[in-house]
Amino acid sequence: YSTRPVSLIIVGREYGKSLNAIANTVNVEDRALAKIPLEIHDGKASHTIYKEKGESATFGFNTSGYAHLYGKLTSPDSLANIRFTQILMPDGSADGPFGREIDYDLKQDGEYGLIVGENMMAGDPWEGEFTVEVVLTK
């Protein structure tokens, strides 16, 4: 089975003739597919976000002739349970998992994705701030 987080807002009868409910479901898998763009300048990019427990983030970037990727994850929390879970290729294939660092040859030109999430084999769900740093070389 699978579960989905739900936000439910109930508006009381005093605000209208009938009771209305508005539900908004959040599909964590869909959120992971929405790429956070990494703006590459001189082959480098950095982005800091806050991750909720059980959530993953996908960072997107375009290789534009670059042939090698080095990526690193850092967090103020030295015990942060995060890693590069997958790299998504322009042709739709994927590779992974990796650790807090990735050193990878880019064999295709185009849009790549780096998914960052928890290592479910190594610890409890984690939430907190982390930074992804990417260096692309030719």
Short mmCIF file of N, CA, C and O in Angstrom, two decimals:
data_model
loop_
_atom_site.label_atom_id
_atom_site.label_comp_id
_atom_site.label_asym_id
_atom_site.label_seq_id
_atom_site.Cartn_x
_atom_site.Cartn_y
_atom_site.Cartn_z
N TYR A 1 0.84 -1.18 0.00
CA TYR A 1 0.00 0.00 0.00
C TYR A 1 0.88 1.22 0.00
O TYR A 1 2.07 1.15 0.26
N SER A 2 0.31 2.37 -0.31
CA SER A 2 1.05 3.62 -0.23
C SER A 2 0.19 4.65 0.49
O SER A 2 -1.03 4.54 0.54
N THR A 3 0.87 5.64 1.05
CA THR A 3 0.16 6.71 1.75
C THR A 3 0.53 8.03 1.12
O THR A 3 1.56 8.16 0.45
N ARG A 4 -0.32 9.01 1.32
CA ARG A 4 -0.07 10.36 0.82
C ARG A 4 -0.38 11.35 1.93
O ARG A 4 -1.43 11.26 2.56
N PRO A 5 0.51 12.33 2.14
CA PRO A 5 0.18 13.38 3.10
C PRO A 5 -1.02 14.18 2.59
O PRO A 5 -1.17 14.37 1.40
N VAL A 6 -1.87 14.64 3.48
CA VAL A 6 -3.06 15.38 3.09
C VAL A 6 -3.16 16.64 3.94
O VAL A 6 -2.94 16.59 5.15
N SER A 7 -3.49 17.76 3.31
CA SER A 7 -3.84 18.98 4.02
C SER A 7 -5.33 19.14 3.92
O SER A 7 -5.89 19.08 2.83
N LEU A 8 -6.02 19.34 5.01
CA LEU A 8 -7.47 19.46 5.01
C LEU A 8 -7.85 20.75 5.72
O LEU A 8 -7.44 21.00 6.86
N ILE A 9 -8.64 21.58 5.04
CA ILE A 9 -9.10 22.84 5.61
C ILE A 9 -10.62 22.76 5.69
O ILE A 9 -11.29 22.53 4.70
N ILE A 10 -11.16 22.95 6.86
CA ILE A 10 -12.61 22.91 7.05
C ILE A 10 -13.09 24.31 7.38
O ILE A 10 -12.57 24.96 8.29
N VAL A 11 -14.09 24.76 6.64
CA VAL A 11 -14.68 26.08 6.85
C VAL A 11 -16.01 25.89 7.55
O VAL A 11 -16.88 25.16 7.07
N GLY A 12 -16.18 26.52 8.70
CA GLY A 12 -17.39 26.35 9.52
C GLY A 12 -18.64 26.94 8.89
O GLY A 12 -18.58 27.80 8.00
N ARG A 13 -19.80 26.50 9.37
CA ARG A 13 -21.09 26.93 8.85
C ARG A 13 -21.31 28.44 9.00
O ARG A 13 -22.05 29.05 8.23
N GLU A 14 -20.67 29.05 10.00
CA GLU A 14 -20.88 30.48 10.20
C GLU A 14 -20.35 31.32 9.03
O GLU A 14 -20.69 32.49 8.90
N TYR A 15 -19.52 30.74 8.16
CA TYR A 15 -18.98 31.46 7.02
C TYR A 15 -19.75 31.18 5.73
O TYR A 15 -19.42 31.68 4.69
N GLY A 16 -20.78 30.39 5.79
CA GLY A 16 -21.56 30.08 4.61
C GLY A 16 -22.75 29.22 4.98
O GLY A 16 -22.93 28.82 6.13
N LYS A 17 -23.60 28.92 4.01
CA LYS A 17 -24.80 28.14 4.27
C LYS A 17 -24.51 26.66 4.45
O LYS A 17 -25.27 25.95 5.06
N SER A 18 -23.41 26.18 3.90
CA SER A 18 -23.09 24.76 4.03
C SER A 18 -21.64 24.61 4.46
O SER A 18 -20.84 25.54 4.35
N LEU A 19 -21.33 23.44 4.94
CA LEU A 19 -19.98 23.13 5.37
C LEU A 19 -19.16 22.72 4.15
O LEU A 19 -19.55 21.83 3.40
N ASN A 20 -18.06 23.39 3.91
CA ASN A 20 -17.20 23.08 2.77
C ASN A 20 -15.88 22.52 3.26
O ASN A 20 -15.36 22.96 4.28
N ALA A 21 -15.34 21.58 2.53
CA ALA A 21 -14.03 21.04 2.85
C ALA A 21 -13.19 21.06 1.58
O ALA A 21 -13.66 20.72 0.50
N ILE A 22 -11.96 21.49 1.72
CA ILE A 22 -11.03 21.52 0.60
C ILE A 22 -9.86 20.63 0.96
O ILE A 22 -9.21 20.83 1.99
N ALA A 23 -9.59 19.63 0.14
CA ALA A 23 -8.48 18.71 0.39
C ALA A 23 -7.42 18.89 -0.67
O ALA A 23 -7.71 19.09 -1.84
N ASN A 24 -6.18 18.85 -0.25
CA ASN A 24 -5.06 18.97 -1.17
C ASN A 24 -4.10 17.83 -0.87
O ASN A 24 -3.49 17.82 0.19
N THR A 25 -3.97 16.88 -1.78
CA THR A 25 -3.03 15.79 -1.56
C THR A 25 -1.69 16.15 -2.16
O THR A 25 -1.61 16.84 -3.17
N VAL A 26 -0.65 15.68 -1.53
CA VAL A 26 0.70 15.92 -2.00
C VAL A 26 1.34 14.57 -2.28
O VAL A 26 1.48 13.75 -1.38
N ASN A 27 1.71 14.33 -3.50
CA ASN A 27 2.36 13.09 -3.88
C ASN A 27 3.87 13.32 -3.82
O ASN A 27 4.42 14.06 -4.62
N VAL A 28 4.53 12.70 -2.85
CA VAL A 28 5.97 12.91 -2.65
C VAL A 28 6.75 12.49 -3.89
O VAL A 28 7.71 13.14 -4.28
N GLU A 29 6.31 11.41 -4.56
CA GLU A 29 7.01 10.96 -5.76
C GLU A 29 6.95 12.03 -6.85
O GLU A 29 7.92 12.30 -7.53
N ASP A 30 5.79 12.68 -7.04
CA ASP A 30 5.66 13.73 -8.04
C ASP A 30 6.54 14.91 -7.70
O ASP A 30 7.14 15.54 -8.57
N ARG A 31 6.64 15.24 -6.41
CA ARG A 31 7.47 16.37 -5.99
C ARG A 31 8.93 16.09 -6.30
O ARG A 31 9.69 16.97 -6.68
N ALA A 32 9.34 14.82 -6.17
CA ALA A 32 10.72 14.46 -6.46
C ALA A 32 11.03 14.63 -7.95
O ALA A 32 12.16 14.86 -8.33
N LEU A 33 10.01 14.48 -8.80
CA LEU A 33 10.22 14.60 -10.24
C LEU A 33 10.29 16.04 -10.70
O LEU A 33 10.79 16.32 -11.78
N ALA A 34 9.76 16.98 -9.92
CA ALA A 34 9.84 18.39 -10.26
C ALA A 34 11.26 18.86 -9.98
O ALA A 34 11.70 18.88 -8.84
N LYS A 35 11.98 19.21 -11.02
CA LYS A 35 13.40 19.54 -10.86
C LYS A 35 13.61 20.97 -10.38
O LYS A 35 12.98 21.89 -10.87
N ILE A 36 14.52 21.10 -9.42
CA ILE A 36 14.98 22.41 -8.96
C ILE A 36 16.15 22.76 -9.87
O ILE A 36 17.14 22.03 -9.91
N PRO A 37 16.04 23.84 -10.65
CA PRO A 37 17.12 24.13 -11.60
C PRO A 37 18.40 24.59 -10.91
O PRO A 37 18.37 25.41 -9.99
N LEU A 38 19.51 24.01 -11.35
CA LEU A 38 20.84 24.47 -10.91
C LEU A 38 21.38 25.35 -12.01
O LEU A 38 21.52 24.92 -13.15
N GLU A 39 21.67 26.59 -11.68
CA GLU A 39 22.23 27.52 -12.67
C GLU A 39 23.74 27.36 -12.68
O GLU A 39 24.42 27.71 -11.71
N ILE A 40 24.24 26.81 -13.78
CA ILE A 40 25.68 26.55 -13.92
C ILE A 40 26.37 27.81 -14.42
O ILE A 40 26.02 28.36 -15.46
N HIS A 41 27.37 28.28 -13.65
CA HIS A 41 28.20 29.43 -14.04
C HIS A 41 29.65 28.98 -13.98
O HIS A 41 30.12 28.55 -12.92
N ASP A 42 30.34 29.06 -15.11
CA ASP A 42 31.73 28.62 -15.19
C ASP A 42 31.89 27.18 -14.70
O ASP A 42 32.86 26.85 -14.01
N GLY A 43 30.91 26.34 -14.99
CA GLY A 43 30.97 24.93 -14.63
C GLY A 43 30.61 24.62 -13.19
O GLY A 43 30.74 23.49 -12.76
N LYS A 44 30.13 25.62 -12.42
CA LYS A 44 29.84 25.39 -11.01
C LYS A 44 28.43 25.86 -10.66
O LYS A 44 27.92 26.80 -11.25
N ALA A 45 27.85 25.17 -9.68
CA ALA A 45 26.53 25.56 -9.16
C ALA A 45 26.43 25.12 -7.71
O ALA A 45 27.06 24.15 -7.29
N SER A 46 25.61 25.84 -6.95
CA SER A 46 25.37 25.51 -5.56
C SER A 46 23.94 25.93 -5.22
O SER A 46 23.47 26.97 -5.70
N HIS A 47 23.26 25.10 -4.43
CA HIS A 47 21.89 25.42 -4.05
C HIS A 47 21.63 24.84 -2.65
O HIS A 47 21.95 23.69 -2.40
N THR A 48 21.00 25.63 -1.79
CA THR A 48 20.68 25.20 -0.44
C THR A 48 19.16 25.14 -0.28
O THR A 48 18.46 26.07 -0.68
N ILE A 49 18.66 24.02 0.27
CA ILE A 49 17.23 23.89 0.53
C ILE A 49 17.01 23.21 1.88
O ILE A 49 17.94 22.67 2.47
N TYR A 50 15.76 23.22 2.31
CA TYR A 50 15.35 22.52 3.52
C TYR A 50 14.55 21.30 3.08
O TYR A 50 13.62 21.40 2.29
N LYS A 51 14.92 20.12 3.56
CA LYS A 51 14.28 18.86 3.20
C LYS A 51 13.44 18.36 4.36
O LYS A 51 13.89 18.34 5.49
N GLU A 52 12.22 17.95 4.07
CA GLU A 52 11.34 17.34 5.07
C GLU A 52 11.67 15.85 5.18
O GLU A 52 12.24 15.25 4.27
N LYS A 53 11.28 15.23 6.29
CA LYS A 53 11.46 13.79 6.48
C LYS A 53 10.76 13.03 5.36
O LYS A 53 9.62 13.34 5.03
N GLY A 54 11.45 12.04 4.80
CA GLY A 54 10.86 11.20 3.77
C GLY A 54 10.79 11.83 2.40
O GLY A 54 10.38 11.19 1.44
N GLU A 55 11.18 13.07 2.27
CA GLU A 55 11.09 13.78 1.00
C GLU A 55 12.43 13.69 0.26
O GLU A 55 13.48 13.61 0.88
N SER A 56 12.36 13.70 -1.06
CA SER A 56 13.58 13.79 -1.86
C SER A 56 13.47 15.03 -2.75
O SER A 56 12.39 15.56 -2.96
N ALA A 57 14.61 15.48 -3.25
CA ALA A 57 14.66 16.65 -4.12
C ALA A 57 15.45 16.29 -5.36
O ALA A 57 16.46 15.59 -5.28
N THR A 58 14.98 16.76 -6.52
CA THR A 58 15.67 16.52 -7.77
C THR A 58 16.20 17.84 -8.30
O THR A 58 15.43 18.79 -8.48
N PHE A 59 17.49 17.90 -8.54
CA PHE A 59 18.14 19.09 -9.07
C PHE A 59 18.45 18.85 -10.54
O PHE A 59 19.06 17.84 -10.89
N GLY A 60 18.02 19.76 -11.40
CA GLY A 60 18.23 19.62 -12.83
C GLY A 60 19.30 20.56 -13.34
O GLY A 60 19.45 21.68 -12.85
N PHE A 61 20.04 20.10 -14.34
CA PHE A 61 21.06 20.94 -14.97
C PHE A 61 21.30 20.43 -16.39
O PHE A 61 21.04 19.28 -16.71
N ASN A 62 21.81 21.32 -17.25
CA ASN A 62 22.13 20.97 -18.63
C ASN A 62 23.63 20.90 -18.78
O ASN A 62 24.35 21.78 -18.32
N THR A 63 24.11 19.83 -19.43
CA THR A 63 25.55 19.63 -19.54
C THR A 63 26.22 20.59 -20.51
O THR A 63 27.35 20.99 -20.28
N SER A 64 25.58 20.94 -21.61
CA SER A 64 26.13 21.90 -22.58
C SER A 64 27.60 21.64 -22.90
O SER A 64 28.42 22.55 -22.81
N GLY A 65 27.96 20.41 -23.23
CA GLY A 65 29.32 20.10 -23.64
C GLY A 65 30.23 19.64 -22.51
O GLY A 65 31.38 19.29 -22.76
N TYR A 66 29.78 19.66 -21.29
CA TYR A 66 30.59 19.17 -20.18
C TYR A 66 30.61 17.63 -20.20
O TYR A 66 29.63 17.00 -20.58
N ALA A 67 31.72 17.05 -19.78
CA ALA A 67 31.88 15.59 -19.87
C ALA A 67 32.01 14.91 -18.50
O ALA A 67 31.98 13.69 -18.43
N HIS A 68 32.17 15.69 -17.43
CA HIS A 68 32.37 15.07 -16.12
C HIS A 68 31.64 15.87 -15.04
O HIS A 68 31.61 17.10 -15.07
N LEU A 69 31.09 15.15 -14.07
CA LEU A 69 30.36 15.75 -12.97
C LEU A 69 31.00 15.34 -11.65
O LEU A 69 31.30 14.17 -11.43
N TYR A 70 31.21 16.33 -10.78
CA TYR A 70 31.55 16.06 -9.39
C TYR A 70 30.50 16.78 -8.56
O TYR A 70 30.24 17.97 -8.75
N GLY A 71 29.87 16.06 -7.65
CA GLY A 71 28.86 16.66 -6.79
C GLY A 71 29.12 16.32 -5.34
O GLY A 71 29.68 15.26 -5.02
N LYS A 72 28.69 17.22 -4.45
CA LYS A 72 28.93 17.04 -3.02
C LYS A 72 27.73 17.59 -2.25
O LYS A 72 27.16 18.62 -2.61
N LEU A 73 27.33 16.86 -1.20
CA LEU A 73 26.27 17.29 -0.31
C LEU A 73 26.86 17.67 1.05
O LEU A 73 27.66 16.92 1.60
N THR A 74 26.48 18.82 1.57
CA THR A 74 26.92 19.25 2.89
C THR A 74 25.71 19.71 3.69
O THR A 74 24.71 20.14 3.12
N SER A 75 25.83 19.62 5.01
CA SER A 75 24.76 20.05 5.89
C SER A 75 25.36 20.51 7.22
O SER A 75 26.37 19.97 7.66
N PRO A 76 24.72 21.50 7.86
CA PRO A 76 25.16 21.88 9.21
C PRO A 76 25.05 20.71 10.19
O PRO A 76 25.78 20.66 11.17
N ASP A 77 24.15 19.76 9.90
CA ASP A 77 23.97 18.57 10.72
C ASP A 77 24.93 17.49 10.21
O ASP A 77 24.71 16.90 9.16
N SER A 78 25.99 17.23 10.95
CA SER A 78 27.00 16.27 10.50
C SER A 78 26.46 14.85 10.41
O SER A 78 27.04 14.00 9.73
N LEU A 79 25.34 14.57 11.07
CA LEU A 79 24.74 13.24 11.04
C LEU A 79 23.58 13.15 10.04
O LEU A 79 22.81 12.19 10.07
N ALA A 80 23.46 14.13 9.17
CA ALA A 80 22.35 14.16 8.21
C ALA A 80 22.32 12.89 7.37
O ALA A 80 23.32 12.49 6.79
N ASN A 81 21.17 12.26 7.30
CA ASN A 81 20.98 11.05 6.51
C ASN A 81 20.54 11.45 5.10
O ASN A 81 19.36 11.40 4.76
N ILE A 82 21.50 11.90 4.29
CA ILE A 82 21.23 12.28 2.90
C ILE A 82 22.30 11.70 1.99
O ILE A 82 23.43 11.45 2.43
N ARG A 83 21.91 11.48 0.75
CA ARG A 83 22.85 11.00 -0.26
C ARG A 83 22.27 11.27 -1.64
O ARG A 83 21.08 11.57 -1.78
N PHE A 84 23.13 11.17 -2.65
CA PHE A 84 22.66 11.19 -4.03
C PHE A 84 22.06 9.81 -4.29
O PHE A 84 22.77 8.82 -4.31
N THR A 85 20.75 9.75 -4.43
CA THR A 85 20.11 8.45 -4.63
C THR A 85 20.18 8.01 -6.08
O THR A 85 20.31 6.81 -6.35
N GLN A 86 20.09 8.96 -7.03
CA GLN A 86 20.17 8.60 -8.44
C GLN A 86 20.63 9.79 -9.27
O GLN A 86 20.46 10.94 -8.88
N ILE A 87 21.20 9.46 -10.44
CA ILE A 87 21.43 10.45 -11.48
C ILE A 87 20.55 10.04 -12.65
O ILE A 87 20.51 8.86 -13.04
N LEU A 88 19.77 10.99 -13.16
CA LEU A 88 18.87 10.76 -14.28
C LEU A 88 19.51 11.29 -15.55
O LEU A 88 19.94 12.44 -15.60
N MET A 89 19.57 10.45 -16.58
CA MET A 89 20.21 10.82 -17.84
C MET A 89 19.20 11.45 -18.81
O MET A 89 18.00 11.25 -18.67
N PRO A 90 19.71 12.17 -19.82
CA PRO A 90 18.82 12.78 -20.81
C PRO A 90 17.95 11.76 -21.56
O PRO A 90 16.83 12.08 -21.95
N ASP A 91 18.43 10.52 -21.72
CA ASP A 91 17.64 9.51 -22.45
C ASP A 91 16.63 8.79 -21.56
O ASP A 91 15.95 7.88 -22.00
N GLY A 92 16.52 9.20 -20.30
CA GLY A 92 15.55 8.60 -19.39
C GLY A 92 16.10 7.48 -18.51
O GLY A 92 15.43 7.02 -17.60
N SER A 93 17.33 7.03 -18.77
CA SER A 93 17.92 6.01 -17.93
C SER A 93 18.43 6.65 -16.63
O SER A 93 18.47 7.88 -16.50
N ALA A 94 18.80 5.80 -15.67
CA ALA A 94 19.25 6.29 -14.36
C ALA A 94 20.35 5.39 -13.83
O ALA A 94 20.51 4.25 -14.26
N ASP A 95 21.13 5.93 -12.89
CA ASP A 95 22.18 5.17 -12.22
C ASP A 95 22.18 5.58 -10.75
O ASP A 95 21.76 6.66 -10.39
N GLY A 96 22.67 4.69 -9.92
CA GLY A 96 22.74 5.00 -8.50
C GLY A 96 22.42 3.76 -7.69
O GLY A 96 22.15 2.71 -8.25
N PRO A 97 22.47 3.83 -6.40
CA PRO A 97 22.67 5.00 -5.55
C PRO A 97 24.15 5.33 -5.35
O PRO A 97 25.04 4.54 -5.66
N PHE A 98 24.38 6.50 -4.79
CA PHE A 98 25.71 7.00 -4.48
C PHE A 98 25.73 7.44 -3.02
O PHE A 98 24.75 7.27 -2.31
N GLY A 99 26.81 8.06 -2.60
CA GLY A 99 26.91 8.58 -1.24
C GLY A 99 26.69 10.08 -1.22
O GLY A 99 25.97 10.63 -2.03
N ARG A 100 27.40 10.75 -0.31
CA ARG A 100 27.32 12.21 -0.23
C ARG A 100 28.13 12.90 -1.32
O ARG A 100 28.06 14.11 -1.48
N GLU A 101 28.92 12.12 -2.04
CA GLU A 101 29.68 12.65 -3.17
C GLU A 101 29.40 11.78 -4.39
O GLU A 101 29.14 10.59 -4.27
N ILE A 102 29.46 12.42 -5.57
CA ILE A 102 29.30 11.70 -6.82
C ILE A 102 30.39 12.19 -7.77
O ILE A 102 30.65 13.39 -7.87
N ASP A 103 31.04 11.26 -8.43
CA ASP A 103 32.09 11.52 -9.40
C ASP A 103 31.70 10.71 -10.63
O ASP A 103 31.81 9.48 -10.62
N TYR A 104 31.21 11.38 -11.70
CA TYR A 104 30.52 10.66 -12.75
C TYR A 104 30.85 11.22 -14.13
O TYR A 104 30.85 12.43 -14.33
N ASP A 105 31.13 10.30 -15.08
CA ASP A 105 31.34 10.70 -16.47
C ASP A 105 30.00 10.89 -17.15
O ASP A 105 29.13 10.01 -17.10
N LEU A 106 29.82 12.03 -17.81
CA LEU A 106 28.58 12.37 -18.50
C LEU A 106 28.73 11.98 -19.97
O LEU A 106 29.41 12.66 -20.72
N LYS A 107 28.08 10.91 -20.37
CA LYS A 107 28.26 10.37 -21.72
C LYS A 107 27.27 10.95 -22.73
O LYS A 107 27.37 10.71 -23.92
N GLN A 108 26.29 11.72 -22.27
CA GLN A 108 25.28 12.30 -23.14
C GLN A 108 25.19 13.80 -22.89
O GLN A 108 25.38 14.26 -21.78
N ASP A 109 24.88 14.56 -23.93
CA ASP A 109 24.57 15.97 -23.76
C ASP A 109 23.08 16.10 -23.48
O ASP A 109 22.27 15.32 -23.97
N GLY A 110 22.72 17.06 -22.67
CA GLY A 110 21.31 17.31 -22.41
C GLY A 110 21.02 17.56 -20.95
O GLY A 110 21.90 17.87 -20.15
N GLU A 111 19.74 17.41 -20.59
CA GLU A 111 19.24 17.68 -19.24
C GLU A 111 19.42 16.47 -18.34
O GLU A 111 18.91 15.40 -18.62
N TYR A 112 20.16 16.67 -17.25
CA TYR A 112 20.38 15.64 -16.23
C TYR A 112 19.60 16.00 -14.98
O TYR A 112 19.25 17.16 -14.78
N GLY A 113 19.41 15.02 -14.12
CA GLY A 113 18.81 15.25 -12.82
C GLY A 113 19.59 14.52 -11.75
O GLY A 113 20.07 13.42 -11.98
N LEU A 114 19.74 15.15 -10.61
CA LEU A 114 20.37 14.53 -9.44
C LEU A 114 19.32 14.46 -8.34
O LEU A 114 18.82 15.48 -7.88
N ILE A 115 18.97 13.24 -7.94
CA ILE A 115 17.99 13.06 -6.87
C ILE A 115 18.73 12.90 -5.55
O ILE A 115 19.63 12.08 -5.44
N VAL A 116 18.34 13.70 -4.57
CA VAL A 116 18.92 13.66 -3.23
C VAL A 116 17.82 13.20 -2.27
O VAL A 116 16.72 13.75 -2.27
N GLY A 117 18.13 12.18 -1.49
CA GLY A 117 17.17 11.67 -0.53
C GLY A 117 17.88 10.97 0.61
O GLY A 117 19.10 11.06 0.77
N GLU A 118 17.10 10.24 1.38
CA GLU A 118 17.63 9.54 2.54
C GLU A 118 18.13 8.15 2.15
O GLU A 118 17.67 7.57 1.18
N ASN A 119 19.07 7.64 2.92
CA ASN A 119 19.51 6.25 2.79
C ASN A 119 18.67 5.46 3.78
O ASN A 119 18.95 5.45 4.97
N MET A 120 17.63 4.80 3.27
CA MET A 120 16.70 4.10 4.16
C MET A 120 17.34 2.89 4.85
O MET A 120 16.81 2.38 5.83
N MET A 121 18.49 2.43 4.36
CA MET A 121 19.19 1.30 4.98
C MET A 121 20.12 1.76 6.11
O MET A 121 20.59 0.95 6.89
N ALA A 122 20.41 3.07 6.17
CA ALA A 122 21.45 3.55 7.08
C ALA A 122 20.94 4.38 8.24
O ALA A 122 21.74 4.83 9.05
N GLY A 123 19.65 4.62 8.31
CA GLY A 123 19.22 5.44 9.44
C GLY A 123 17.78 5.86 9.35
O GLY A 123 17.03 5.45 8.46
N ASP A 124 17.40 6.71 10.27
CA ASP A 124 16.03 7.19 10.36
C ASP A 124 15.78 8.29 9.34
O ASP A 124 16.72 8.93 8.86
N PRO A 125 14.51 8.54 9.03
CA PRO A 125 14.18 9.68 8.17
C PRO A 125 14.76 10.96 8.77
O PRO A 125 14.83 11.12 9.98
N TRP A 126 15.20 11.85 7.88
CA TRP A 126 15.90 13.06 8.33
C TRP A 126 15.27 14.27 7.68
O TRP A 126 14.84 14.24 6.53
N GLU A 127 15.23 15.36 8.44
CA GLU A 127 14.85 16.64 7.85
C GLU A 127 15.84 17.69 8.31
O GLU A 127 16.41 17.60 9.39
N GLY A 128 16.06 18.65 7.41
CA GLY A 128 16.99 19.71 7.73
C GLY A 128 17.50 20.38 6.46
O GLY A 128 17.11 20.04 5.35
N GLU A 129 18.39 21.31 6.67
CA GLU A 129 18.96 22.08 5.57
C GLU A 129 20.20 21.38 5.02
O GLU A 129 20.99 20.84 5.78
N PHE A 130 20.32 21.40 3.69
CA PHE A 130 21.53 20.88 3.07
C PHE A 130 21.84 21.69 1.82
O PHE A 130 20.98 22.38 1.27
N THR A 131 23.09 21.60 1.39
CA THR A 131 23.55 22.28 0.18
C THR A 131 24.08 21.25 -0.79
O THR A 131 24.83 20.34 -0.40
N VAL A 132 23.68 21.38 -2.05
CA VAL A 132 24.25 20.56 -3.12
C VAL A 132 25.20 21.45 -3.91
O VAL A 132 24.88 22.59 -4.25
N GLU A 133 26.42 20.95 -4.12
CA GLU A 133 27.41 21.66 -4.91
C GLU A 133 27.77 20.78 -6.10
O GLU A 133 27.98 19.59 -5.95
N VAL A 134 27.83 21.41 -7.30
CA VAL A 134 28.13 20.67 -8.52
C VAL A 134 29.26 21.37 -9.25
O VAL A 134 29.29 22.61 -9.34
N VAL A 135 30.21 20.57 -9.74
CA VAL A 135 31.30 21.09 -10.57
C VAL A 135 31.31 20.24 -11.84
O VAL A 135 31.43 19.02 -11.79
N LEU A 136 31.16 20.90 -13.00
CA LEU A 136 31.21 20.23 -14.29
C LEU A 136 32.50 20.60 -15.00
O LEU A 136 32.91 21.76 -14.99
N THR A 137 33.15 19.61 -15.60
CA THR A 137 34.39 19.87 -16.36
C THR A 137 34.27 19.24 -17.73
O THR A 137 33.48 18.33 -17.96
N LYS A 138 35.06 19.76 -18.66
CA LYS A 138 35.02 19.27 -20.05
C LYS A 138 35.92 18.11 -20.29
O LYS A 138 36.76 17.75 -19.59
#
